[in-house]
């Protein structure tokens, strides 16, 4: 079990606003800003099938894993950082999907170098709210992927 944090950055002076309906409302900023993002936090449970070529010696073993993660939304908010350094947070729904399902694959060798890929099977926003965003992430784990 774990907690995932996701940050989605926005450009073009657009900001999300909280709504109770099925639409994703945006507004235009009148002033410039340094950063604007939507942050989400999900509690998740992974389910994976794992294969290891040499379980007796994990340091020289090739490892492969495939499976999924089921997540449930804990919290979402937007964060604005203005050019003058002032920050503001807005906690709300933003029509963020309360359930997240991801496909996960990992590959590695030994104890130190591992690669992973995650593909979102659910959209970031619920109720066919546009834009239809499907998160994808790839990366490298160092000192990870040990299950011994």
GROMACS .gro file of N, CA and C in nm:
model
  444
    1UNK      N    1   0.084  -0.117   0.000
    1UNK     CA    2   0.000   0.000   0.000
    1UNK      C    3   0.089   0.124   0.000
    2UNK      N    4   0.036   0.233  -0.053
    2UNK     CA    5   0.116   0.355  -0.057
    2UNK      C    6   0.033   0.476  -0.094
    3UNK      N    7   0.100   0.587  -0.111
    3UNK     CA    8   0.038   0.712  -0.152
    3UNK      C    9   0.114   0.767  -0.273
    4UNK      N   10   0.040   0.803  -0.377
    4UNK     CA   11   0.098   0.864  -0.497
    4UNK      C   12   0.060   1.011  -0.501
    5UNK      N   13   0.156   1.094  -0.540
    5UNK     CA   14   0.134   1.237  -0.558
    5UNK      C   15   0.153   1.269  -0.706
    6UNK      N   16   0.057   1.338  -0.765
    6UNK     CA   17   0.065   1.376  -0.905
    6UNK      C   18   0.051   1.527  -0.917
    7UNK      N   19   0.131   1.588  -1.004
    7UNK     CA   20   0.125   1.731  -1.031
    7UNK      C   21   0.106   1.751  -1.180
    8UNK      N   22   0.005   1.830  -1.216
    8UNK     CA   23  -0.024   1.863  -1.355
    8UNK      C   24  -0.006   2.013  -1.370
    9UNK      N   25   0.085   2.054  -1.455
    9UNK     CA   26   0.115   2.196  -1.473
    9UNK      C   27   0.036   2.251  -1.591
   10UNK      N   28  -0.004   2.379  -1.578
   10UNK     CA   29  -0.084   2.445  -1.680
   10UNK      C   30  -0.010   2.566  -1.735
   11UNK      N   31  -0.042   2.598  -1.860
   11UNK     CA   32   0.019   2.712  -1.928
   11UNK      C   33  -0.090   2.804  -1.979
   12UNK      N   34  -0.050   2.907  -2.049
   12UNK     CA   35  -0.140   2.998  -2.120
   12UNK      C   36  -0.235   3.073  -2.028
   13UNK      N   37  -0.189   3.102  -1.906
   13UNK     CA   38  -0.266   3.185  -1.814
   13UNK      C   39  -0.404   3.128  -1.782
   14UNK      N   40  -0.423   2.997  -1.791
   14UNK     CA   41  -0.551   2.933  -1.760
   14UNK      C   42  -0.545   2.874  -1.619
   15UNK      N   43  -0.660   2.877  -1.550
   15UNK     CA   44  -0.671   2.820  -1.416
   15UNK      C   45  -0.801   2.742  -1.404
   16UNK      N   46  -0.799   2.634  -1.325
   16UNK     CA   47  -0.919   2.556  -1.298
   16UNK      C   48  -0.996   2.620  -1.184
   17UNK      N   49  -1.127   2.605  -1.185
   17UNK     CA   50  -1.208   2.651  -1.074
   17UNK      C   51  -1.296   2.536  -1.027
   18UNK      N   52  -1.325   2.534  -0.898
   18UNK     CA   53  -1.411   2.429  -0.841
   18UNK      C   54  -1.552   2.441  -0.894
   19UNK      N   55  -1.612   2.325  -0.929
   19UNK     CA   56  -1.750   2.323  -0.975
   19UNK      C   57  -1.822   2.205  -0.913
   20UNK      N   58  -1.953   2.214  -0.911
   20UNK     CA   59  -2.034   2.102  -0.865
   20UNK      C   60  -2.095   2.026  -0.983
   21UNK      N   61  -2.082   2.081  -1.102
   21UNK     CA   62  -2.141   2.021  -1.221
   21UNK      C   63  -2.047   1.925  -1.290
   22UNK      N   64  -2.082   1.893  -1.414
   22UNK     CA   65  -2.003   1.799  -1.491
   22UNK      C   66  -1.901   1.867  -1.582
   23UNK      N   67  -1.892   1.999  -1.575
   23UNK     CA   68  -1.800   2.071  -1.661
   23UNK      C   69  -1.675   2.110  -1.583
   24UNK      N   70  -1.566   2.117  -1.654
   24UNK     CA   71  -1.441   2.166  -1.597
   24UNK      C   72  -1.434   2.314  -1.629
   25UNK      N   73  -1.450   2.396  -1.528
   25UNK     CA   74  -1.451   2.540  -1.550
   25UNK      C   75  -1.309   2.595  -1.543
   26UNK      N   76  -1.278   2.685  -1.632
   26UNK     CA   77  -1.149   2.752  -1.631
   26UNK      C   78  -1.172   2.902  -1.631
   27UNK      N   79  -1.071   2.972  -1.588
   27UNK     CA   80  -1.077   3.117  -1.595
   27UNK      C   81  -0.942   3.168  -1.641
   28UNK      N   82  -0.941   3.285  -1.696
   28UNK     CA   83  -0.819   3.348  -1.748
   28UNK      C   84  -0.760   3.437  -1.639
   29UNK      N   85  -0.631   3.427  -1.615
   29UNK     CA   86  -0.564   3.516  -1.521
   29UNK      C   87  -0.541   3.651  -1.587
   30UNK      N   88  -0.564   3.758  -1.512
   30UNK     CA   89  -0.536   3.891  -1.562
   30UNK      C   90  -0.390   3.929  -1.544
   31UNK      N   91  -0.326   3.869  -1.446
   31UNK     CA   92  -0.187   3.900  -1.418
   31UNK      C   93  -0.100   3.778  -1.450
   32UNK      N   94   0.028   3.800  -1.471
   32UNK     CA   95   0.117   3.688  -1.503
   32UNK      C   96   0.151   3.612  -1.374
   33UNK      N   97   0.191   3.488  -1.390
   33UNK     CA   98   0.229   3.405  -1.276
   33UNK      C   99   0.348   3.320  -1.313
   34UNK      N  100   0.416   3.269  -1.211
   34UNK     CA  101   0.535   3.188  -1.232
   34UNK      C  102   0.497   3.042  -1.257
   35UNK      N  103   0.408   2.984  -1.171
   35UNK     CA  104   0.367   2.844  -1.186
   35UNK      C  105   0.221   2.829  -1.146
   36UNK      N  106   0.156   2.734  -1.211
   36UNK     CA  107   0.020   2.696  -1.173
   36UNK      C  108   0.007   2.546  -1.194
   37UNK      N  109  -0.047   2.474  -1.094
   37UNK     CA  110  -0.059   2.329  -1.107
   37UNK      C  111  -0.182   2.277  -1.035
   38UNK      N  112  -0.225   2.159  -1.080
   38UNK     CA  113  -0.326   2.080  -1.011
   38UNK      C  114  -0.250   1.966  -0.944
   39UNK      N  115  -0.270   1.949  -0.814
   39UNK     CA  116  -0.203   1.843  -0.738
   39UNK      C  117  -0.309   1.746  -0.687
   40UNK      N  118  -0.283   1.617  -0.704
   40UNK     CA  119  -0.373   1.514  -0.653
   40UNK      C  120  -0.294   1.414  -0.569
   41UNK      N  121  -0.362   1.355  -0.471
   41UNK     CA  122  -0.302   1.253  -0.387
   41UNK      C  123  -0.396   1.133  -0.384
   42UNK      N  124  -0.342   1.015  -0.413
   42UNK     CA  125  -0.419   0.892  -0.414
   42UNK      C  126  -0.356   0.790  -0.319
   43UNK      N  127  -0.438   0.722  -0.240
   43UNK     CA  128  -0.394   0.603  -0.169
   43UNK      C  129  -0.407   0.489  -0.269
   44UNK      N  130  -0.307   0.401  -0.276
   44UNK     CA  131  -0.312   0.296  -0.378
   44UNK      C  132  -0.273   0.160  -0.321
   45UNK      N  133  -0.319   0.058  -0.393
   45UNK     CA  134  -0.282  -0.081  -0.366
   45UNK      C  135  -0.234  -0.143  -0.496
   46UNK      N  136  -0.109  -0.190  -0.501
   46UNK     CA  137  -0.058  -0.254  -0.623
   46UNK      C  138  -0.085  -0.404  -0.624
   47UNK      N  139  -0.101  -0.457  -0.745
   47UNK     CA  140  -0.111  -0.601  -0.767
   47UNK      C  141  -0.018  -0.632  -0.884
   48UNK      N  142   0.084  -0.715  -0.859
   48UNK     CA  143   0.184  -0.742  -0.962
   48UNK      C  144   0.218  -0.890  -0.968
   49UNK      N  145   0.252  -0.934  -1.088
   49UNK     CA  146   0.314  -1.065  -1.108
   49UNK      C  147   0.462  -1.039  -1.131
   50UNK      N  148   0.547  -1.112  -1.058
   50UNK     CA  149   0.691  -1.086  -1.066
   50UNK      C  150   0.766  -1.213  -1.106
   51UNK      N  151   0.875  -1.189  -1.181
   51UNK     CA  152   0.961  -1.299  -1.222
   51UNK      C  153   1.106  -1.258  -1.197
   52UNK      N  154   1.184  -1.351  -1.141
   52UNK     CA  155   1.325  -1.325  -1.113
   52UNK      C  156   1.405  -1.446  -1.161
   53UNK      N  157   1.512  -1.421  -1.238
   53UNK     CA  158   1.588  -1.532  -1.297
   53UNK      C  159   1.673  -1.606  -1.196
   54UNK      N  160   1.721  -1.539  -1.093
   54UNK     CA  161   1.809  -1.604  -0.996
   54UNK      C  162   1.771  -1.558  -0.855
   55UNK      N  163   1.664  -1.613  -0.796
   55UNK     CA  164   1.619  -1.567  -0.665
   55UNK      C  165   1.721  -1.589  -0.552
   56UNK      N  166   1.814  -1.685  -0.569
   56UNK     CA  167   1.914  -1.711  -0.465
   56UNK      C  168   2.018  -1.600  -0.460
   57UNK      N  169   2.039  -1.528  -0.571
   57UNK     CA  170   2.138  -1.420  -0.577
   57UNK      C  171   2.074  -1.297  -0.641
   58UNK      N  172   1.997  -1.219  -0.563
   58UNK     CA  173   1.927  -1.104  -0.620
   58UNK      C  174   2.020  -0.999  -0.681
   59UNK      N  175   2.144  -0.994  -0.638
   59UNK     CA  176   2.238  -0.896  -0.691
   59UNK      C  177   2.277  -0.921  -0.835
   60UNK      N  178   2.259  -1.043  -0.884
   60UNK     CA  179   2.292  -1.074  -1.024
   60UNK      C  180   2.172  -1.137  -1.094
   61UNK      N  181   2.055  -1.089  -1.061
   61UNK     CA  182   1.933  -1.146  -1.114
   61UNK      C  183   1.859  -1.045  -1.202
   62UNK      N  184   1.807  -1.095  -1.312
   62UNK     CA  185   1.720  -1.016  -1.400
   62UNK      C  186   1.579  -1.024  -1.344
   63UNK      N  187   1.510  -0.907  -1.336
   63UNK     CA  188   1.377  -0.903  -1.275
   63UNK      C  189   1.277  -0.839  -1.370
   64UNK      N  190   1.156  -0.892  -1.368
   64UNK     CA  191   1.048  -0.842  -1.452
   64UNK      C  192   0.920  -0.843  -1.371
   65UNK      N  193   0.840  -0.737  -1.386
   65UNK     CA  194   0.715  -0.726  -1.312
   65UNK      C  195   0.610  -0.661  -1.401
   66UNK      N  196   0.486  -0.708  -1.391
   66UNK     CA  197   0.374  -0.647  -1.463
   66UNK      C  198   0.249  -0.659  -1.376
   67UNK      N  199   0.166  -0.557  -1.381
   67UNK     CA  200   0.045  -0.560  -1.302
   67UNK      C  201  -0.028  -0.427  -1.307
   68UNK      N  202  -0.090  -0.393  -1.196
   68UNK     CA  203  -0.167  -0.270  -1.192
   68UNK      C  204  -0.170  -0.209  -1.054
   69UNK      N  205  -0.222  -0.087  -1.047
   69UNK     CA  206  -0.240  -0.016  -0.921
   69UNK      C  207  -0.382   0.039  -0.918
   70UNK      N  208  -0.450   0.018  -0.808
   70UNK     CA  209  -0.582   0.076  -0.786
   70UNK      C  210  -0.567   0.187  -0.684
   71UNK      N  211  -0.613   0.308  -0.720
   71UNK     CA  212  -0.599   0.421  -0.629
   71UNK      C  213  -0.732   0.488  -0.600
   72UNK      N  214  -0.742   0.547  -0.480
   72UNK     CA  215  -0.860   0.623  -0.440
   72UNK      C  216  -0.815   0.762  -0.397
   73UNK      N  217  -0.883   0.865  -0.450
   73UNK     CA  218  -0.846   1.004  -0.427
   73UNK      C  219  -0.857   1.042  -0.280
   74UNK      N  220  -0.750   1.096  -0.226
   74UNK     CA  221  -0.749   1.147  -0.089
   74UNK      C  222  -0.779   1.297  -0.090
   75UNK      N  223  -0.714   1.369  -0.183
   75UNK     CA  224  -0.726   1.515  -0.184
   75UNK      C  225  -0.679   1.569  -0.318
   76UNK      N  226  -0.737   1.683  -0.358
   76UNK     CA  227  -0.691   1.755  -0.477
   76UNK      C  228  -0.695   1.905  -0.448
   77UNK      N  229  -0.600   1.975  -0.507
   77UNK     CA  230  -0.597   2.120  -0.492
   77UNK      C  231  -0.518   2.181  -0.607
   78UNK      N  232  -0.538   2.309  -0.627
   78UNK     CA  233  -0.455   2.383  -0.721
   78UNK      C  234  -0.361   2.472  -0.642
   79UNK      N  235  -0.249   2.503  -0.703
   79UNK     CA  236  -0.151   2.590  -0.638
   79UNK      C  237  -0.101   2.690  -0.740
   80UNK      N  238  -0.102   2.815  -0.701
   80UNK     CA  239  -0.059   2.925  -0.786
   80UNK      C  240   0.059   2.994  -0.719
   81UNK      N  241   0.166   3.013  -0.794
   81UNK     CA  242   0.280   3.089  -0.747
   81UNK      C  243   0.296   3.210  -0.839
   82UNK      N  244   0.273   3.327  -0.782
   82UNK     CA  245   0.280   3.450  -0.861
   82UNK      C  246   0.425   3.493  -0.882
   83UNK      N  247   0.446   3.582  -0.978
   83UNK     CA  248   0.580   3.633  -1.008
   83UNK      C  249   0.645   3.701  -0.887
   84UNK      N  250   0.563   3.761  -0.799
   84UNK     CA  251   0.618   3.831  -0.683
   84UNK      C  252   0.649   3.737  -0.567
   85UNK      N  253   0.626   3.605  -0.583
   85UNK     CA  254   0.658   3.506  -0.480
   85UNK      C  255   0.541   3.465  -0.394
   86UNK      N  256   0.428   3.536  -0.401
   86UNK     CA  257   0.309   3.498  -0.325
   86UNK      C  258   0.252   3.366  -0.377
   87UNK      N  259   0.200   3.283  -0.285
   87UNK     CA  260   0.142   3.154  -0.321
   87UNK      C  261  -0.001   3.146  -0.272
   88UNK      N  262  -0.084   3.075  -0.347
   88UNK     CA  263  -0.223   3.054  -0.308
   88UNK      C  264  -0.265   2.913  -0.344
   89UNK      N  265  -0.338   2.846  -0.254
   89UNK     CA  266  -0.391   2.711  -0.279
   89UNK      C  267  -0.543   2.717  -0.276
   90UNK      N  268  -0.605   2.637  -0.362
   90UNK     CA  269  -0.750   2.627  -0.368
   90UNK      C  270  -0.785   2.479  -0.361
   91UNK      N  271  -0.845   2.436  -0.250
   91UNK     CA  272  -0.884   2.297  -0.233
   91UNK      C  273  -1.025   2.279  -0.286
   92UNK      N  274  -1.044   2.177  -0.368
   92UNK     CA  275  -1.176   2.154  -0.425
   92UNK      C  276  -1.180   2.026  -0.504
   93UNK      N  277  -1.293   2.003  -0.570
   93UNK     CA  278  -1.315   1.881  -0.647
   93UNK      C  279  -1.247   1.887  -0.783
   94UNK      N  280  -1.269   1.993  -0.857
   94UNK     CA  281  -1.213   2.013  -0.992
   94UNK      C  282  -1.248   1.898  -1.086
   95UNK      N  283  -1.352   1.822  -1.055
   95UNK     CA  284  -1.395   1.705  -1.133
   95UNK      C  285  -1.284   1.603  -1.153
   96UNK      N  286  -1.195   1.592  -1.056
   96UNK     CA  287  -1.089   1.491  -1.060
   96UNK      C  288  -1.153   1.355  -1.034
   97UNK      N  289  -1.113   1.257  -1.113
   97UNK     CA  290  -1.166   1.122  -1.100
   97UNK      C  291  -1.130   1.067  -0.961
   98UNK      N  292  -1.228   1.023  -0.880
   98UNK     CA  293  -1.196   0.973  -0.747
   98UNK      C  294  -1.130   0.835  -0.747
   99UNK      N  295  -1.136   0.765  -0.859
   99UNK     CA  296  -1.076   0.633  -0.871
   99UNK      C  297  -0.971   0.638  -0.982
  100UNK      N  298  -0.857   0.576  -0.955
  100UNK     CA  299  -0.750   0.573  -1.053
  100UNK      C  300  -0.704   0.429  -1.070
  101UNK      N  301  -0.689   0.386  -1.196
  101UNK     CA  302  -0.641   0.252  -1.227
  101UNK      C  303  -0.527   0.266  -1.326
  102UNK      N  304  -0.411   0.211  -1.292
  102UNK     CA  305  -0.291   0.221  -1.376
  102UNK      C  306  -0.237   0.082  -1.408
  103UNK      N  307  -0.186   0.066  -1.530
  103UNK     CA  308  -0.108  -0.052  -1.565
  103UNK      C  309   0.038  -0.020  -1.537
  104UNK      N  310   0.110  -0.116  -1.479
  104UNK     CA  311   0.248  -0.092  -1.438
  104UNK      C  312   0.336  -0.205  -1.490
  105UNK      N  313   0.455  -0.168  -1.539
  105UNK     CA  314   0.556  -0.266  -1.580
  105UNK      C  315   0.692  -0.219  -1.530
  106UNK      N  316   0.772  -0.315  -1.483
  106UNK     CA  317   0.907  -0.282  -1.435
  106UNK      C  318   1.004  -0.389  -1.486
  107UNK      N  319   1.126  -0.344  -1.510
  107UNK     CA  320   1.232  -0.434  -1.552
  107UNK      C  321   1.361  -0.387  -1.488
  108UNK      N  322   1.444  -0.482  -1.446
  108UNK     CA  323   1.568  -0.442  -1.382
  108UNK      C  324   1.667  -0.554  -1.374
  109UNK      N  325   1.788  -0.516  -1.332
  109UNK     CA  326   1.894  -0.614  -1.312
  109UNK      C  327   1.963  -0.581  -1.180
  110UNK      N  328   1.981  -0.683  -1.099
  110UNK     CA  329   2.050  -0.664  -0.972
  110UNK      C  330   1.967  -0.581  -0.875
  111UNK      N  331   2.038  -0.519  -0.784
  111UNK     CA  332   1.971  -0.442  -0.678
  111UNK      C  333   1.963  -0.293  -0.708
  112UNK      N  334   2.030  -0.243  -0.811
  112UNK     CA  335   2.049  -0.100  -0.820
  112UNK      C  336   1.982  -0.030  -0.938
  113UNK      N  337   1.967  -0.094  -1.051
  113UNK     CA  338   1.917  -0.024  -1.169
  113UNK      C  339   1.789  -0.090  -1.219
  114UNK      N  340   1.681  -0.012  -1.219
  114UNK     CA  341   1.552  -0.063  -1.260
  114UNK      C  342   1.475   0.044  -1.336
  115UNK      N  343   1.401   0.003  -1.437
  115UNK     CA  344   1.320   0.094  -1.518
  115UNK      C  345   1.173   0.061  -1.497
  116UNK      N  346   1.087   0.164  -1.504
  116UNK     CA  347   0.944   0.140  -1.487
  116UNK      C  348   0.864   0.224  -1.587
  117UNK      N  349   0.742   0.179  -1.612
  117UNK     CA  350   0.647   0.253  -1.695
  117UNK      C  351   0.509   0.235  -1.635
  118UNK      N  352   0.433   0.344  -1.634
  118UNK     CA  353   0.297   0.342  -1.582
  118UNK      C  354   0.206   0.407  -1.684
  119UNK      N  355   0.093   0.343  -1.713
  119UNK     CA  356  -0.005   0.397  -1.808
  119UNK      C  357  -0.141   0.405  -1.739
  120UNK      N  358  -0.200   0.524  -1.739
  120UNK     CA  359  -0.330   0.542  -1.675
  120UNK      C  360  -0.442   0.481  -1.757
  121UNK      N  361  -0.519   0.394  -1.696
  121UNK     CA  362  -0.634   0.332  -1.762
  121UNK      C  363  -0.761   0.413  -1.741
  122UNK      N  364  -0.755   0.510  -1.651
  122UNK     CA  365  -0.866   0.601  -1.627
  122UNK      C  366  -0.819   0.743  -1.654
  123UNK      N  367  -0.911   0.829  -1.692
  123UNK     CA  368  -0.880   0.969  -1.720
  123UNK      C  369  -0.858   1.045  -1.589
  124UNK      N  370  -0.784   1.154  -1.595
  124UNK     CA  371  -0.763   1.239  -1.479
  124UNK      C  372  -0.895   1.298  -1.431
  125UNK      N  373  -0.980   1.339  -1.527
  125UNK     CA  374  -1.108   1.401  -1.493
  125UNK      C  375  -1.222   1.302  -1.517
  126UNK      N  376  -1.326   1.312  -1.435
  126UNK     CA  377  -1.439   1.220  -1.446
  126UNK      C  378  -1.549   1.275  -1.535
  127UNK      N  379  -1.647   1.191  -1.566
  127UNK     CA  380  -1.769   1.228  -1.641
  127UNK      C  381  -1.739   1.284  -1.779
  128UNK      N  382  -1.643   1.229  -1.848
  128UNK     CA  383  -1.605   1.273  -1.984
  128UNK      C  384  -1.576   1.422  -1.991
  129UNK      N  385  -1.524   1.478  -1.882
  129UNK     CA  386  -1.486   1.619  -1.881
  129UNK      C  387  -1.365   1.636  -1.972
  130UNK      N  388  -1.367   1.739  -2.054
  130UNK     CA  389  -1.255   1.767  -2.143
  130UNK      C  390  -1.159   1.863  -2.075
  131UNK      N  391  -1.031   1.853  -2.091
  131UNK     CA  392  -0.962   1.760  -2.179
  131UNK      C  393  -0.955   1.620  -2.118
  132UNK      N  394  -0.956   1.519  -2.205
  132UNK     CA  395  -0.945   1.381  -2.162
  132UNK      C  396  -0.796   1.348  -2.148
  133UNK      N  397  -0.745   1.355  -2.026
  133UNK     CA  398  -0.603   1.333  -2.001
  133UNK      C  399  -0.578   1.192  -1.953
  134UNK      N  400  -0.483   1.124  -2.015
  134UNK     CA  401  -0.442   0.990  -1.974
  134UNK      C  402  -0.295   0.999  -1.933
  135UNK      N  403  -0.266   0.987  -1.803
  135UNK     CA  404  -0.129   1.001  -1.757
  135UNK      C  405  -0.041   0.883  -1.798
  136UNK      N  406   0.082   0.914  -1.835
  136UNK     CA  407   0.185   0.817  -1.868
  136UNK      C  408   0.312   0.861  -1.797
  137UNK      N  409   0.381   0.768  -1.734
  137UNK     CA  410   0.509   0.802  -1.673
  137UNK      C  411   0.609   0.690  -1.699
  138UNK      N  412   0.732   0.730  -1.719
  138UNK     CA  413   0.843   0.636  -1.733
  138UNK      C  414   0.957   0.690  -1.647
  139UNK      N  415   1.040   0.600  -1.600
  139UNK     CA  416   1.149   0.647  -1.516
  139UNK      C  417   1.246   0.539  -1.478
  140UNK      N  418   1.340   0.578  -1.395
  140UNK     CA  419   1.445   0.490  -1.347
  140UNK      C  420   1.440   0.487  -1.196
  141UNK      N  421   1.445   0.367  -1.137
  141UNK     CA  422   1.460   0.352  -0.992
  141UNK      C  423   1.602   0.310  -0.965
  142UNK      N  424   1.662   0.376  -0.869
  142UNK     CA  425   1.795   0.335  -0.822
  142UNK      C  426   1.777   0.289  -0.679
  143UNK      N  427   1.832   0.173  -0.647
  143UNK     CA  428   1.814   0.110  -0.517
  143UNK      C  429   1.670   0.070  -0.493
  144UNK      N  430   1.597   0.033  -0.594
  144UNK     CA  431   1.458  -0.008  -0.578
  144UNK      C  432   1.433  -0.144  -0.636
  145UNK      N  433   1.308  -0.186  -0.630
  145UNK     CA  434   1.262  -0.309  -0.694
  145UNK      C  435   1.318  -0.434  -0.628
  146UNK      N  436   1.351  -0.425  -0.500
  146UNK     CA  437   1.396  -0.543  -0.424
  146UNK      C  438   1.278  -0.603  -0.351
  147UNK      N  439   1.257  -0.730  -0.368
  147UNK     CA  440   1.147  -0.796  -0.296
  147UNK      C  441   1.199  -0.913  -0.215
  148UNK      N  442   1.327  -0.910  -0.182
  148UNK     CA  443   1.382  -1.018  -0.099
  148UNK      C  444   1.388  -0.979   0.045
   0.00000   0.00000   0.00000
